[in-house]
Short mmCIF file of C-alpha atoms in Angstrom, two decimals:
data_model
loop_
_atom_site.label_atom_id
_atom_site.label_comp_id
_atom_site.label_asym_id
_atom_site.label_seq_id
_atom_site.Cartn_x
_atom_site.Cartn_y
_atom_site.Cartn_z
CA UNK A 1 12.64 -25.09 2.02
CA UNK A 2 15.73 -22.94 0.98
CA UNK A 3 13.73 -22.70 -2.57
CA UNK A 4 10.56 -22.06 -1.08
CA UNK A 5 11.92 -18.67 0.94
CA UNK A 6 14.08 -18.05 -2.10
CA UNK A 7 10.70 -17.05 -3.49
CA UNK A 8 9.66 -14.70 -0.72
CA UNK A 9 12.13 -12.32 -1.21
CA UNK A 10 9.44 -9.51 -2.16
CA UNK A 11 7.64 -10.37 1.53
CA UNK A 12 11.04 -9.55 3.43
CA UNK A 13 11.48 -6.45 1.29
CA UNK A 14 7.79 -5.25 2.61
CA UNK A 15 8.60 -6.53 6.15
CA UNK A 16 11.77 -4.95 6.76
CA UNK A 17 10.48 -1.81 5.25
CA UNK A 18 7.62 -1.33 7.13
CA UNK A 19 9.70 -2.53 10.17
CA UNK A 20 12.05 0.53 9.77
CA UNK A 21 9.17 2.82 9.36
CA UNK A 22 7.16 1.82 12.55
CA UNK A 23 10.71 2.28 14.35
CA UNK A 24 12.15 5.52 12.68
CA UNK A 25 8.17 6.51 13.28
CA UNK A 26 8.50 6.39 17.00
CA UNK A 27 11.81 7.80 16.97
CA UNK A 28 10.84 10.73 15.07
CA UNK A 29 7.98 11.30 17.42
CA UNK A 30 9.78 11.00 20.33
CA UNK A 31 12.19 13.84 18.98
CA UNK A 32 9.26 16.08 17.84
CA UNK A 33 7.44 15.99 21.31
CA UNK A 34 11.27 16.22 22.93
CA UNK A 35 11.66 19.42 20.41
CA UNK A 36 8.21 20.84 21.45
CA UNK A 37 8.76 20.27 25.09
CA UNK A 38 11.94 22.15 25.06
CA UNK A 39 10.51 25.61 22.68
CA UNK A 40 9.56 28.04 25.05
CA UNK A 41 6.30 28.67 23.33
CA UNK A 42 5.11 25.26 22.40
CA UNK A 43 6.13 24.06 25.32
CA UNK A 44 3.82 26.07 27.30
CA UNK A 45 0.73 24.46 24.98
CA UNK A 46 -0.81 21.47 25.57
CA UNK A 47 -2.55 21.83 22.03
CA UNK A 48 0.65 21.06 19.89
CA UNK A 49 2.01 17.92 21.52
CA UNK A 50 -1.71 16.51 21.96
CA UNK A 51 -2.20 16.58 18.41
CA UNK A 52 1.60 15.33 17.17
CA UNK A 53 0.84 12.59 20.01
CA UNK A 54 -3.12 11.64 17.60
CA UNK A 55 -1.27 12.19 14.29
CA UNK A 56 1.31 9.33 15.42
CA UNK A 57 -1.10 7.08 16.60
CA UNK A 58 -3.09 7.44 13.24
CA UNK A 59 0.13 6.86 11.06
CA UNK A 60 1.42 3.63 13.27
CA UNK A 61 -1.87 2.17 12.91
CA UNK A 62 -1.78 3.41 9.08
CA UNK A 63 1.55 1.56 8.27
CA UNK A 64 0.84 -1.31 10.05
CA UNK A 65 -2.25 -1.74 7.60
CA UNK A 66 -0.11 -0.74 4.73
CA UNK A 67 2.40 -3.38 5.40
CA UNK A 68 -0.67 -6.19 6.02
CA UNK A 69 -2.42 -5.24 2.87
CA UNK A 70 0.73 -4.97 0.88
CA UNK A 71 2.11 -8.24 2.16
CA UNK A 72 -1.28 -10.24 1.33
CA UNK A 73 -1.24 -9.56 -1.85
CA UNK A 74 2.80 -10.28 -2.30
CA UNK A 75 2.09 -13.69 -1.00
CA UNK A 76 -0.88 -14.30 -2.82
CA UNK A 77 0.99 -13.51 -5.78
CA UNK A 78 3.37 -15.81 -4.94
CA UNK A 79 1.26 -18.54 -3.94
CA UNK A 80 -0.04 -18.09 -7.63
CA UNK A 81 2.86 -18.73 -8.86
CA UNK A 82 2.99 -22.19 -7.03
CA UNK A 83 -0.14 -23.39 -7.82
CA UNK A 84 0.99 -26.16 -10.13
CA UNK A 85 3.95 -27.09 -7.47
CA UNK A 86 1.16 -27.03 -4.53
CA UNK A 87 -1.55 -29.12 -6.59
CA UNK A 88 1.64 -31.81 -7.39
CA UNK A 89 1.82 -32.40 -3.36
CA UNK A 90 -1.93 -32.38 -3.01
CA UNK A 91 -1.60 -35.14 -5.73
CA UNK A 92 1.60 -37.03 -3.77
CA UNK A 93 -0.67 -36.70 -0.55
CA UNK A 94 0.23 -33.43 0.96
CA UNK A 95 -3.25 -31.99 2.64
CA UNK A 96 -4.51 -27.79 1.53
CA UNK A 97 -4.12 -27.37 5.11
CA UNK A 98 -0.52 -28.43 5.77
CA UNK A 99 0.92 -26.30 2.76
CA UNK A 100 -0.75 -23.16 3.83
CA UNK A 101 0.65 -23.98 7.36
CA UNK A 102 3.84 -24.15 5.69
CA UNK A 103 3.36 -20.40 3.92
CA UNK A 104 2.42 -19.09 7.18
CA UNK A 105 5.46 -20.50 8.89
CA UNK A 106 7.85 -19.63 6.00
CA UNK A 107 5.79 -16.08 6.76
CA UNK A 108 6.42 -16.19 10.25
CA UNK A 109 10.92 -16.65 9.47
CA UNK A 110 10.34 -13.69 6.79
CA UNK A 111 8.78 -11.18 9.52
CA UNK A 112 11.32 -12.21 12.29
CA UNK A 113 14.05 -11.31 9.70
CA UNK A 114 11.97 -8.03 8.43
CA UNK A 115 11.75 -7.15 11.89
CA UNK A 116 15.13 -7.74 13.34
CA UNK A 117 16.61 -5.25 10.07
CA UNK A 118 13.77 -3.06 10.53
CA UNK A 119 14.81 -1.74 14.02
CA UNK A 120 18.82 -1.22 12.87
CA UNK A 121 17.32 0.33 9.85
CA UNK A 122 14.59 2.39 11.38
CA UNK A 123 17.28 3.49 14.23
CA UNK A 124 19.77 4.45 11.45
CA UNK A 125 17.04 6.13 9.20
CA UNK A 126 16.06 8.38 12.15
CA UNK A 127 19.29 9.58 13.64
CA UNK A 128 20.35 10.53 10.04
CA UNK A 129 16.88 12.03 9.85
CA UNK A 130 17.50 14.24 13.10
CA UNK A 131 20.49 15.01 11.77
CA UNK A 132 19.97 16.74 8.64
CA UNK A 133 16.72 18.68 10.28
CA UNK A 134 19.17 20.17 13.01
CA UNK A 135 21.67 20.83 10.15
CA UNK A 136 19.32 22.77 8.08
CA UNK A 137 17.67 24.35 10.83
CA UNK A 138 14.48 22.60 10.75
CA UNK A 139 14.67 21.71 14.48
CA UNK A 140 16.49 22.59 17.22
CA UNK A 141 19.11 19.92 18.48
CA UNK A 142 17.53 18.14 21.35
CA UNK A 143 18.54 15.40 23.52
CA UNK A 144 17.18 12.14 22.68
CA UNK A 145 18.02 8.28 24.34
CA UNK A 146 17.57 5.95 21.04
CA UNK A 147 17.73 3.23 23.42
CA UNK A 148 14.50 2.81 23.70
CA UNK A 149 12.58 -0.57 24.83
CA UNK A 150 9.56 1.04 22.64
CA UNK A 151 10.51 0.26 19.46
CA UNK A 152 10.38 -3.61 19.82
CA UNK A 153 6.67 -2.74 19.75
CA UNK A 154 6.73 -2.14 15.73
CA UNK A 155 9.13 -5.23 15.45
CA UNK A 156 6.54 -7.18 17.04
CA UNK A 157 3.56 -5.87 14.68
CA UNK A 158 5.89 -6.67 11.94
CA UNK A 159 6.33 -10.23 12.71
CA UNK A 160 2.65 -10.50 13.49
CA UNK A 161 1.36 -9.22 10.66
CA UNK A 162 3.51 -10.51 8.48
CA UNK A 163 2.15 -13.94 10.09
CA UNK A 164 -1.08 -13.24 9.40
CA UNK A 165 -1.24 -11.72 6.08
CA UNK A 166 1.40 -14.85 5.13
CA UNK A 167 -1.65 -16.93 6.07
CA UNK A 168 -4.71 -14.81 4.45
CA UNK A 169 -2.74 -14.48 1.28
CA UNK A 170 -2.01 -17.89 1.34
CA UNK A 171 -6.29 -18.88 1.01
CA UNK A 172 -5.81 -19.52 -2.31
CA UNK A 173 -3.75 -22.93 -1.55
CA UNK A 174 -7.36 -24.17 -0.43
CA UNK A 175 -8.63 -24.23 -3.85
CA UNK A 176 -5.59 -25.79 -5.10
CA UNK A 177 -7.16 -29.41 -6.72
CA UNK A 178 -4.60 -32.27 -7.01
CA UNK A 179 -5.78 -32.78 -11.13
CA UNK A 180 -4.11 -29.42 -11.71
CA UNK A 181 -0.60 -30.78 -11.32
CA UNK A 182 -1.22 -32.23 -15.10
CA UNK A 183 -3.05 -29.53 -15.83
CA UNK A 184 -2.82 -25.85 -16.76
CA UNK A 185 -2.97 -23.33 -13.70
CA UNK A 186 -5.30 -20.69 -14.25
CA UNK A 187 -6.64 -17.96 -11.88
CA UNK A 188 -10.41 -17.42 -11.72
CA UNK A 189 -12.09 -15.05 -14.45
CA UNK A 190 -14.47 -12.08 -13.99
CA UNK A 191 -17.76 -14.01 -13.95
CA UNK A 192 -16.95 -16.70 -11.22
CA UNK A 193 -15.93 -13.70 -9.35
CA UNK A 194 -18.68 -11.67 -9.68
CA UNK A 195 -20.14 -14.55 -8.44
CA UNK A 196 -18.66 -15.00 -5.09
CA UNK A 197 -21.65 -13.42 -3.27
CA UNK A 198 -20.14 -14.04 0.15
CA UNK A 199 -16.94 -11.54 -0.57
CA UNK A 200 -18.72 -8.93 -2.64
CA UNK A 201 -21.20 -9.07 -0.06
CA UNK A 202 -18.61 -8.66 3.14
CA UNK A 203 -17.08 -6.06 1.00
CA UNK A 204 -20.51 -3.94 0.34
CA UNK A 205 -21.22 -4.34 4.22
CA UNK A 206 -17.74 -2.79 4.93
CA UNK A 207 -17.84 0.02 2.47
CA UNK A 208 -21.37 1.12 3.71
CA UNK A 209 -20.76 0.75 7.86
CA UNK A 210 -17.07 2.44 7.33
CA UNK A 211 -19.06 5.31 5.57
CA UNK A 212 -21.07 5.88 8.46
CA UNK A 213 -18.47 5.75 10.56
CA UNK A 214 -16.87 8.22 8.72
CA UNK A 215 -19.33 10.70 9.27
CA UNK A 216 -19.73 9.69 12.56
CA UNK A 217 -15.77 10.82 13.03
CA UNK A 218 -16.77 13.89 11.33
CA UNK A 219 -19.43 15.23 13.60
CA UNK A 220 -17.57 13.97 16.84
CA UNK A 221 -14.89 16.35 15.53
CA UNK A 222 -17.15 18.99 15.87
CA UNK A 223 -16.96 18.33 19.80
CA UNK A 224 -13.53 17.14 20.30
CA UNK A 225 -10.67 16.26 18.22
CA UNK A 226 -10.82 12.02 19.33
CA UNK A 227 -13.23 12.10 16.71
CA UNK A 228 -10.08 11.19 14.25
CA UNK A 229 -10.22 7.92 15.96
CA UNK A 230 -13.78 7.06 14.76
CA UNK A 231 -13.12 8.58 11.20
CA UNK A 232 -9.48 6.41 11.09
CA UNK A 233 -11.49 3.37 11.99
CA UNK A 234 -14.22 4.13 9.19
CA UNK A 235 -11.33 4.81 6.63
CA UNK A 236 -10.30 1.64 7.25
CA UNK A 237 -13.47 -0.52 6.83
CA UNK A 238 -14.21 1.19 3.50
CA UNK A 239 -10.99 1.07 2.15
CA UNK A 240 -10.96 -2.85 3.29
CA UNK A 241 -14.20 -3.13 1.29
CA UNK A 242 -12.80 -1.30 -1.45
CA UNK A 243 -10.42 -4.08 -1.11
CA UNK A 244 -12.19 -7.11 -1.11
CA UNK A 245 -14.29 -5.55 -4.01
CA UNK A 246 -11.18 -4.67 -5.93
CA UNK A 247 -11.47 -7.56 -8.31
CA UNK A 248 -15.02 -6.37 -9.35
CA UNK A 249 -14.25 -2.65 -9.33
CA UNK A 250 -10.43 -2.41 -10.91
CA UNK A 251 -10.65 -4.49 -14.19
CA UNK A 252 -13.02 -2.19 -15.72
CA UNK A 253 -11.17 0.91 -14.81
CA UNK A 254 -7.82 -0.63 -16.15
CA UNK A 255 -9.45 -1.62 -19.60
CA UNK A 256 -10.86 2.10 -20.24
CA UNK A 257 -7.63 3.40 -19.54
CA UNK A 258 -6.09 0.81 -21.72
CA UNK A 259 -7.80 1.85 -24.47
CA UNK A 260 -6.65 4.95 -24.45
CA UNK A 261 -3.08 3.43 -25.23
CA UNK A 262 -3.99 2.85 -29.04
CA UNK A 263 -5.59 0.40 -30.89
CA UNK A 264 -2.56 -1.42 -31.37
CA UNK A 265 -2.74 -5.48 -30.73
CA UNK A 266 -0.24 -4.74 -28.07
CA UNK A 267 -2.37 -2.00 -26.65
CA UNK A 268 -5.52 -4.02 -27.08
CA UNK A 269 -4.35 -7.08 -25.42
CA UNK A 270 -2.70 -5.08 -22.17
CA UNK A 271 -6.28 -3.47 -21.84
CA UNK A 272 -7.92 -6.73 -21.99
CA UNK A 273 -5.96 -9.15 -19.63
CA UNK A 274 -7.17 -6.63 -17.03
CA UNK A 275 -10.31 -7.98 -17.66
CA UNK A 276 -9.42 -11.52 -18.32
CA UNK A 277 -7.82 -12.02 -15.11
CA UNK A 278 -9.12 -9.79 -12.65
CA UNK A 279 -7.09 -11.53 -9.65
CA UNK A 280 -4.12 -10.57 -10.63
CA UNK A 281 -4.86 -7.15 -11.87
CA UNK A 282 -6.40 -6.37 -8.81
CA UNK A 283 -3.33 -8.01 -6.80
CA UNK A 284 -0.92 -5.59 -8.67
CA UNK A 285 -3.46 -1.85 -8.75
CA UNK A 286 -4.57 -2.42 -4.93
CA UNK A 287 -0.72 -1.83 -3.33
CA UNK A 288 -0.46 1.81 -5.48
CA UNK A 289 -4.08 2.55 -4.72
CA UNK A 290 -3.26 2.19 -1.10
CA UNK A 291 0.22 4.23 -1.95
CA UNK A 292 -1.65 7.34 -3.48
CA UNK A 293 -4.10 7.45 -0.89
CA UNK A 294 -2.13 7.55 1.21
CA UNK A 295 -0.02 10.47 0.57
CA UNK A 296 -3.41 12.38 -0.78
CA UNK A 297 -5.05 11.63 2.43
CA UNK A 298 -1.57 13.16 4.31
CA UNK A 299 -1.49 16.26 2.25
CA UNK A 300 -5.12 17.15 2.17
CA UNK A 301 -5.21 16.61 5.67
CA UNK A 302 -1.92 18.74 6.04
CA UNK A 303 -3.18 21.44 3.72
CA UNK A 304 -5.88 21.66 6.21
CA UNK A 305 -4.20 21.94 9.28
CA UNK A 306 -1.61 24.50 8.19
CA UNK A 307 -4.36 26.71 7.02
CA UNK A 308 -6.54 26.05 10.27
CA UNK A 309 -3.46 26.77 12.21
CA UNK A 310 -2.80 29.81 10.68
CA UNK A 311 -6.11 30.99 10.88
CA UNK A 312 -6.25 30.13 14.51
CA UNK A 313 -2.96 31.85 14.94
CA UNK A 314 -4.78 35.38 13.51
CA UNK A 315 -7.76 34.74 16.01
CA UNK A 316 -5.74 33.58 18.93
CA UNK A 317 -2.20 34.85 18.90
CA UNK A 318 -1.36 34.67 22.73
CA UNK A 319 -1.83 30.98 22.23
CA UNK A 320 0.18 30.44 18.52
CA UNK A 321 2.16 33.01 18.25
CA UNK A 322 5.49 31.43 17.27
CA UNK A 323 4.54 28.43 16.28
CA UNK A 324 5.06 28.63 12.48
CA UNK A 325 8.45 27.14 12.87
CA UNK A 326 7.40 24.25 14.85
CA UNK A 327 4.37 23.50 12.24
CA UNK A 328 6.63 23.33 9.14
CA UNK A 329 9.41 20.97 11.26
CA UNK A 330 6.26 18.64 11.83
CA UNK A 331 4.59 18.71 8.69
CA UNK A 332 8.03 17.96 7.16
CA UNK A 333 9.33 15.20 8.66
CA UNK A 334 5.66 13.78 8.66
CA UNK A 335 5.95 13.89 5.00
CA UNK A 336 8.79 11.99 4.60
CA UNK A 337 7.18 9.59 7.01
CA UNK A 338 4.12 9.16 4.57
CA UNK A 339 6.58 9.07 1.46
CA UNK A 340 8.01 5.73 3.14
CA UNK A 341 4.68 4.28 3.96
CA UNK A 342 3.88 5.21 0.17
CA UNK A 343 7.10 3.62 -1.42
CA UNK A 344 5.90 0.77 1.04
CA UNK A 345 3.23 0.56 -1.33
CA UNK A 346 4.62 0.91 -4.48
CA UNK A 347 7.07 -1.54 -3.78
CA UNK A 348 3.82 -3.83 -3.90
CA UNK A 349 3.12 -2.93 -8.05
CA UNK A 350 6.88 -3.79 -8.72
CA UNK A 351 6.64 -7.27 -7.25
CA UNK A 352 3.81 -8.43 -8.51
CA UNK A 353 4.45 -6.91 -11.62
CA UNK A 354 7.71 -8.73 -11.70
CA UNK A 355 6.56 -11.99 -10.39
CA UNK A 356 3.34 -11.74 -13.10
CA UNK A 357 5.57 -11.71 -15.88
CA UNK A 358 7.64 -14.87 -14.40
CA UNK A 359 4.57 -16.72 -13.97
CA UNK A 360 3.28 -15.90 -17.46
CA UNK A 361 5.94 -17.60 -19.15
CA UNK A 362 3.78 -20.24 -21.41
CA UNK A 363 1.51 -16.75 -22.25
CA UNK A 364 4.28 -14.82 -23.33
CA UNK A 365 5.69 -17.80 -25.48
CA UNK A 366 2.50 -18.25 -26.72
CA UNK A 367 2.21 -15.04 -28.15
CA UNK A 368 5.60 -14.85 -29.52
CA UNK A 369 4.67 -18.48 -31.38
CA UNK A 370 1.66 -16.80 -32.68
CA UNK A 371 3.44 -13.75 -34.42
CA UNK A 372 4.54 -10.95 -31.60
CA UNK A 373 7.78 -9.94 -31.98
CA UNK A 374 9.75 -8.46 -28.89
CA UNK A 375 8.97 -5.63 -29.65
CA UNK A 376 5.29 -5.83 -29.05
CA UNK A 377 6.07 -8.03 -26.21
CA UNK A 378 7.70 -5.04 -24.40
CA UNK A 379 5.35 -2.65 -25.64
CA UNK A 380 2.73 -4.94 -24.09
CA UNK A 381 3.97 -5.23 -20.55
CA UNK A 382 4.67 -1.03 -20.61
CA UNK A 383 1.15 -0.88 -21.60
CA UNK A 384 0.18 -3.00 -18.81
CA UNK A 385 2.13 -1.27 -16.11
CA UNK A 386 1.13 2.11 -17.44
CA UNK A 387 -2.66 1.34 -17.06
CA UNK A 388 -2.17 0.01 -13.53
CA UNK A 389 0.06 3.45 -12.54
CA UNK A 390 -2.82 5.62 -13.97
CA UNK A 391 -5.67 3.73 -12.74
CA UNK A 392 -4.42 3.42 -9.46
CA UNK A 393 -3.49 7.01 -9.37
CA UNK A 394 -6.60 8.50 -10.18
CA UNK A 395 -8.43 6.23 -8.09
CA UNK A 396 -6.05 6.87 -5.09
CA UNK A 397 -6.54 10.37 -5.38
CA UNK A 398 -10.12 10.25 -5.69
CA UNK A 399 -9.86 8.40 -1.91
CA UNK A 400 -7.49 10.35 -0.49
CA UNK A 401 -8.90 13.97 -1.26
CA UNK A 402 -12.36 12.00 0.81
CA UNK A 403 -10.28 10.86 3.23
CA UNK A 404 -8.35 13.43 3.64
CA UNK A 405 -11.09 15.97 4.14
CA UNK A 406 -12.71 13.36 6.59
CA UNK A 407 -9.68 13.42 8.47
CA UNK A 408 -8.73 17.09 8.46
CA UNK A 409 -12.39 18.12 9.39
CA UNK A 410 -12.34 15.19 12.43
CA UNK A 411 -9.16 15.83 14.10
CA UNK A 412 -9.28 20.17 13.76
CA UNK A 413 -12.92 21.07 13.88
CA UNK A 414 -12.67 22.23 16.88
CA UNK A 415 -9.27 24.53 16.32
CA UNK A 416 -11.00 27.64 15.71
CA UNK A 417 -13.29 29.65 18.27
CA UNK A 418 -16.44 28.08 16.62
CA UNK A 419 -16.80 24.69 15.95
CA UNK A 420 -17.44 24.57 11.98
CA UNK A 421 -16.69 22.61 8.80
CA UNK A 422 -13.37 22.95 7.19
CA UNK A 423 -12.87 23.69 3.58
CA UNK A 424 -10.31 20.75 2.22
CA UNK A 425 -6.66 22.01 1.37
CA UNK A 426 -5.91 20.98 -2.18
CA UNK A 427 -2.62 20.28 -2.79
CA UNK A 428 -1.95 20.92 -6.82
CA UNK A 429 1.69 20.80 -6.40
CA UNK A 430 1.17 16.90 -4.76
CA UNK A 431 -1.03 16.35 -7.62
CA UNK A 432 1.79 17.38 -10.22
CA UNK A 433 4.25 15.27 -8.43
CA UNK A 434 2.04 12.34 -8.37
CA UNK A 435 1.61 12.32 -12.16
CA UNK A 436 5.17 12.59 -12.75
CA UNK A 437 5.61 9.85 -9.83
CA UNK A 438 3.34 7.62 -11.65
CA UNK A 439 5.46 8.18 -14.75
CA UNK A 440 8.75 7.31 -13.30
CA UNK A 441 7.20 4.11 -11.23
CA UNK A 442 5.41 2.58 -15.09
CA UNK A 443 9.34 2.83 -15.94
CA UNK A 444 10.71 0.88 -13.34
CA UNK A 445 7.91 -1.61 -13.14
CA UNK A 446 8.12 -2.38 -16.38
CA UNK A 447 11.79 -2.58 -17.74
CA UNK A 448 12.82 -5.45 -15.84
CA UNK A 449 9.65 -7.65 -16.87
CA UNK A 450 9.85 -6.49 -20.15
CA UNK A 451 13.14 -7.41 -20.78
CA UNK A 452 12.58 -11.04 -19.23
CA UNK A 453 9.15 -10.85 -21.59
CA UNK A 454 11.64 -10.48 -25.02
CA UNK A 455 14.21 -13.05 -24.01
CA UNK A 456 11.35 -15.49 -23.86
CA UNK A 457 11.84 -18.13 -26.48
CA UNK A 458 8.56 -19.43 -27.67
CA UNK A 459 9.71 -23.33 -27.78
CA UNK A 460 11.22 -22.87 -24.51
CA UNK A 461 8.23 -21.11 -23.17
CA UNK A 462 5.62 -23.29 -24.40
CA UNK A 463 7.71 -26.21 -22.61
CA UNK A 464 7.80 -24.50 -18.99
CA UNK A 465 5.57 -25.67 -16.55
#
């Protein structure tokens, strides 16, 4: 058992992250609406706090699917890993059924723990946060009770979700035949995928319905600002699709970005064990998708609002005037919020990025006993980790700028004196920062695996199980 958790490290680091965000979350709202309640001209405007009290709701909901989709994919990575330890119990007389219950359980201790460091975390975070805003004049120092029964609520979604994407990323152990305890493990490939009409299917259903809820969101919004709700809920049913139809859709886009790498056999092979095994490449792009959508969604929606407000402000002074102070204090410490749900995310391309390279050990000696030297083994795995950062980039953005503009024109149609469509904010500095992000994230996914990749010793390697 004490081996078995050893190996879900990764799943505590999610869990206790996303713990101290759902906690330092409702801390930090509490504050805001404490701050806005006190200003003498916010205070007076019902407008402000309603929407800080939406845009919370939205971002618990957002982190809490974050974590879930993050964590899924962690453990299905890891349950990967085990398949050849799994199929030797099948083959002892161990049932599918009892080992995933086992997962789920050893997924149950990991949230408890995630949780537990998650509130003294998120507690700590959030003080220090208030802190340094009231030091630099970001917000005005307001008094705020941090004992608050509230914040066992995110500790609670931790541990529950944490459950329950322990025990959807553990599906795979189902599949799991007893013969491949003497046998070589090997994850599907792109045609039995393709193939699986039920999930492509689900996935095509959930795309198209959270489309149409999407616009759905976006004409409520003409009429009242709940529409967010509807849009939030359509976001999530596409992107869930997007999901499930991430083995089918990612491999492609990671070997036409690997190509553009070189023609080197290094180069050659990154690009095309995208392709080869679409599972895991899809395990390791979907956490960074998620990440950069994320924060696009955030500061397209952002962009939008400031402008709207601003704009609103020129046609309606007696009821904004002043409130340009207040605005930048929110959008602020909202986007350090989404920066945490993002690094939530990326944390998810460094594990399995990681773990892939442990579990490739008879690969990588392979290779080395056909001619690679360690220096194309290292060159490999940076080639690998920089077509997942760029793919997942520019498909995160792609989502976020539509999600973002979903979201801005739902929750702030109705801001100025005629309902109308708002033009999307877009953020070029975000975009810069994202490309450098993506630059320094390939670096620290990949030195660690590939310096594990060039201590591999091919006779060693091609003896591991």
């Amino acid at each position: 058992m004490r081996t078995r958790l050893r190996d879900q490290w990764p799943t505590l680091l999610v869990a206790t992250l996303a713990g101290t965000f759902g906690v330092m979350l409702l801390h930090v709202t509490g504050m805001l609406a404490a701050a806005i309640a006190a200003d003498d001209v916010t205070g007076t405007s019902d407008t402000v706090a309603i929407m800080l009290m939406i845009v919370a709701g939205v971002f618990i909901v957002i982190s809490i699917y974050v974590s879930t989709i993050v964590t899924a994919n962690t453990v299905a990575t890891v349950v990967a890993g085990r398949t050849r330890l799994i199929a030797l119990l099948r083959l002892i007389g161990s049932s599918a059924r009892a080992e995933r219950a086992r997962i789920a359980k050893e997924g149950l201790l990991v949230g408890l723990a995630g949780a537990a460091l998650g509130i003294v975390l998120g507690t700590a975070a959030a003080s220090g946060l208030q802190t340094v805003a009231v030091a630099t004049d970001l917000m005005p120092a307001t008094a705020y009770d941090y004992l608050d029964a509230v914040v066992v609520l995110p500790a609670v979604a931790v541990v529950l979700t944490t459950w329950l994407a322990s025990w959807v990323g553990s599906r795979r152990v189902l599949t799991v035949r007893p013969a491949q305890a003497i046998g070589n493990a090997t994850e599907h490939d792109r045609e039995e995928i393709v193939r699986r009409r039920g999930r492509n299917v689900t996935a095509l259903v959930l795309v198209v319905s959270g489309a149409m809820l999407l616009a759905g969101g976006v004409a409520l919004g003409l009429l009242m600002p709940l529409g967010v709700f509807v849009a939030m809920l359509g976001g999530i049913l596409s992107f869930t699709g997007i999901v499930l139809a991430a083995q089918v859709v990612m491999p492609p886009v990671l070997r036409l970005v690997g190509r553009l790498l070189g023609a080197s056999p290094a180069a050659r092979l990154a690009a095309e064990n995208a392709v080869r095994h679409p599972e895991r490449s899809s395990r390791m792009t979907i956490g960074l998708v998620i990440g950069v959508t994320l924060v696009t969604t955030f500061a397209v929606t952002m962009e939008s609002y400031r402008a709207l407000i601003l704009t609103a402000q020129d046609q309606r002074p007696d009821v904004y005037l002043g409130i340009d102070e207040m605005l930048n204090a929110t959008i602020a410490v909202f986007s350090v919020l989404i920066g945490f749900s993002a690094l939530i995310a990326a944390l998810g391309l460094v594990n399995t990025l990681s773990l892939s390279v442990l579990q490739r050990t008879r690969e990588l000696g392979l290779l080395r006993a056909l001619g690679f030297d360690r220096g194309q083994l290292r060159w490999m795995v940076i080639a690998e980790a920089t077509a997942l950062t760029v793919s997942a980039t520019l498909t995160g953005i792609v989502l976020g700028f539509v999600y973002g503009w979903a979201g801005a024109q739902s929750l702030l149609g109705t801001t100025l004196t005629e309902p109308g469509l708002v033009l999307p904010g877009v953020p070029w500095v975000l975009f810069g920062i994202l490309a450098l992000a993506a630059v320094a994230l390939t670096l620290v996914a990949s030195v660690a695996p590939a310096r594990r990749a060039m201590r591999v010793s091919p006779v060693v390697a091609l003896a591991a199980e």
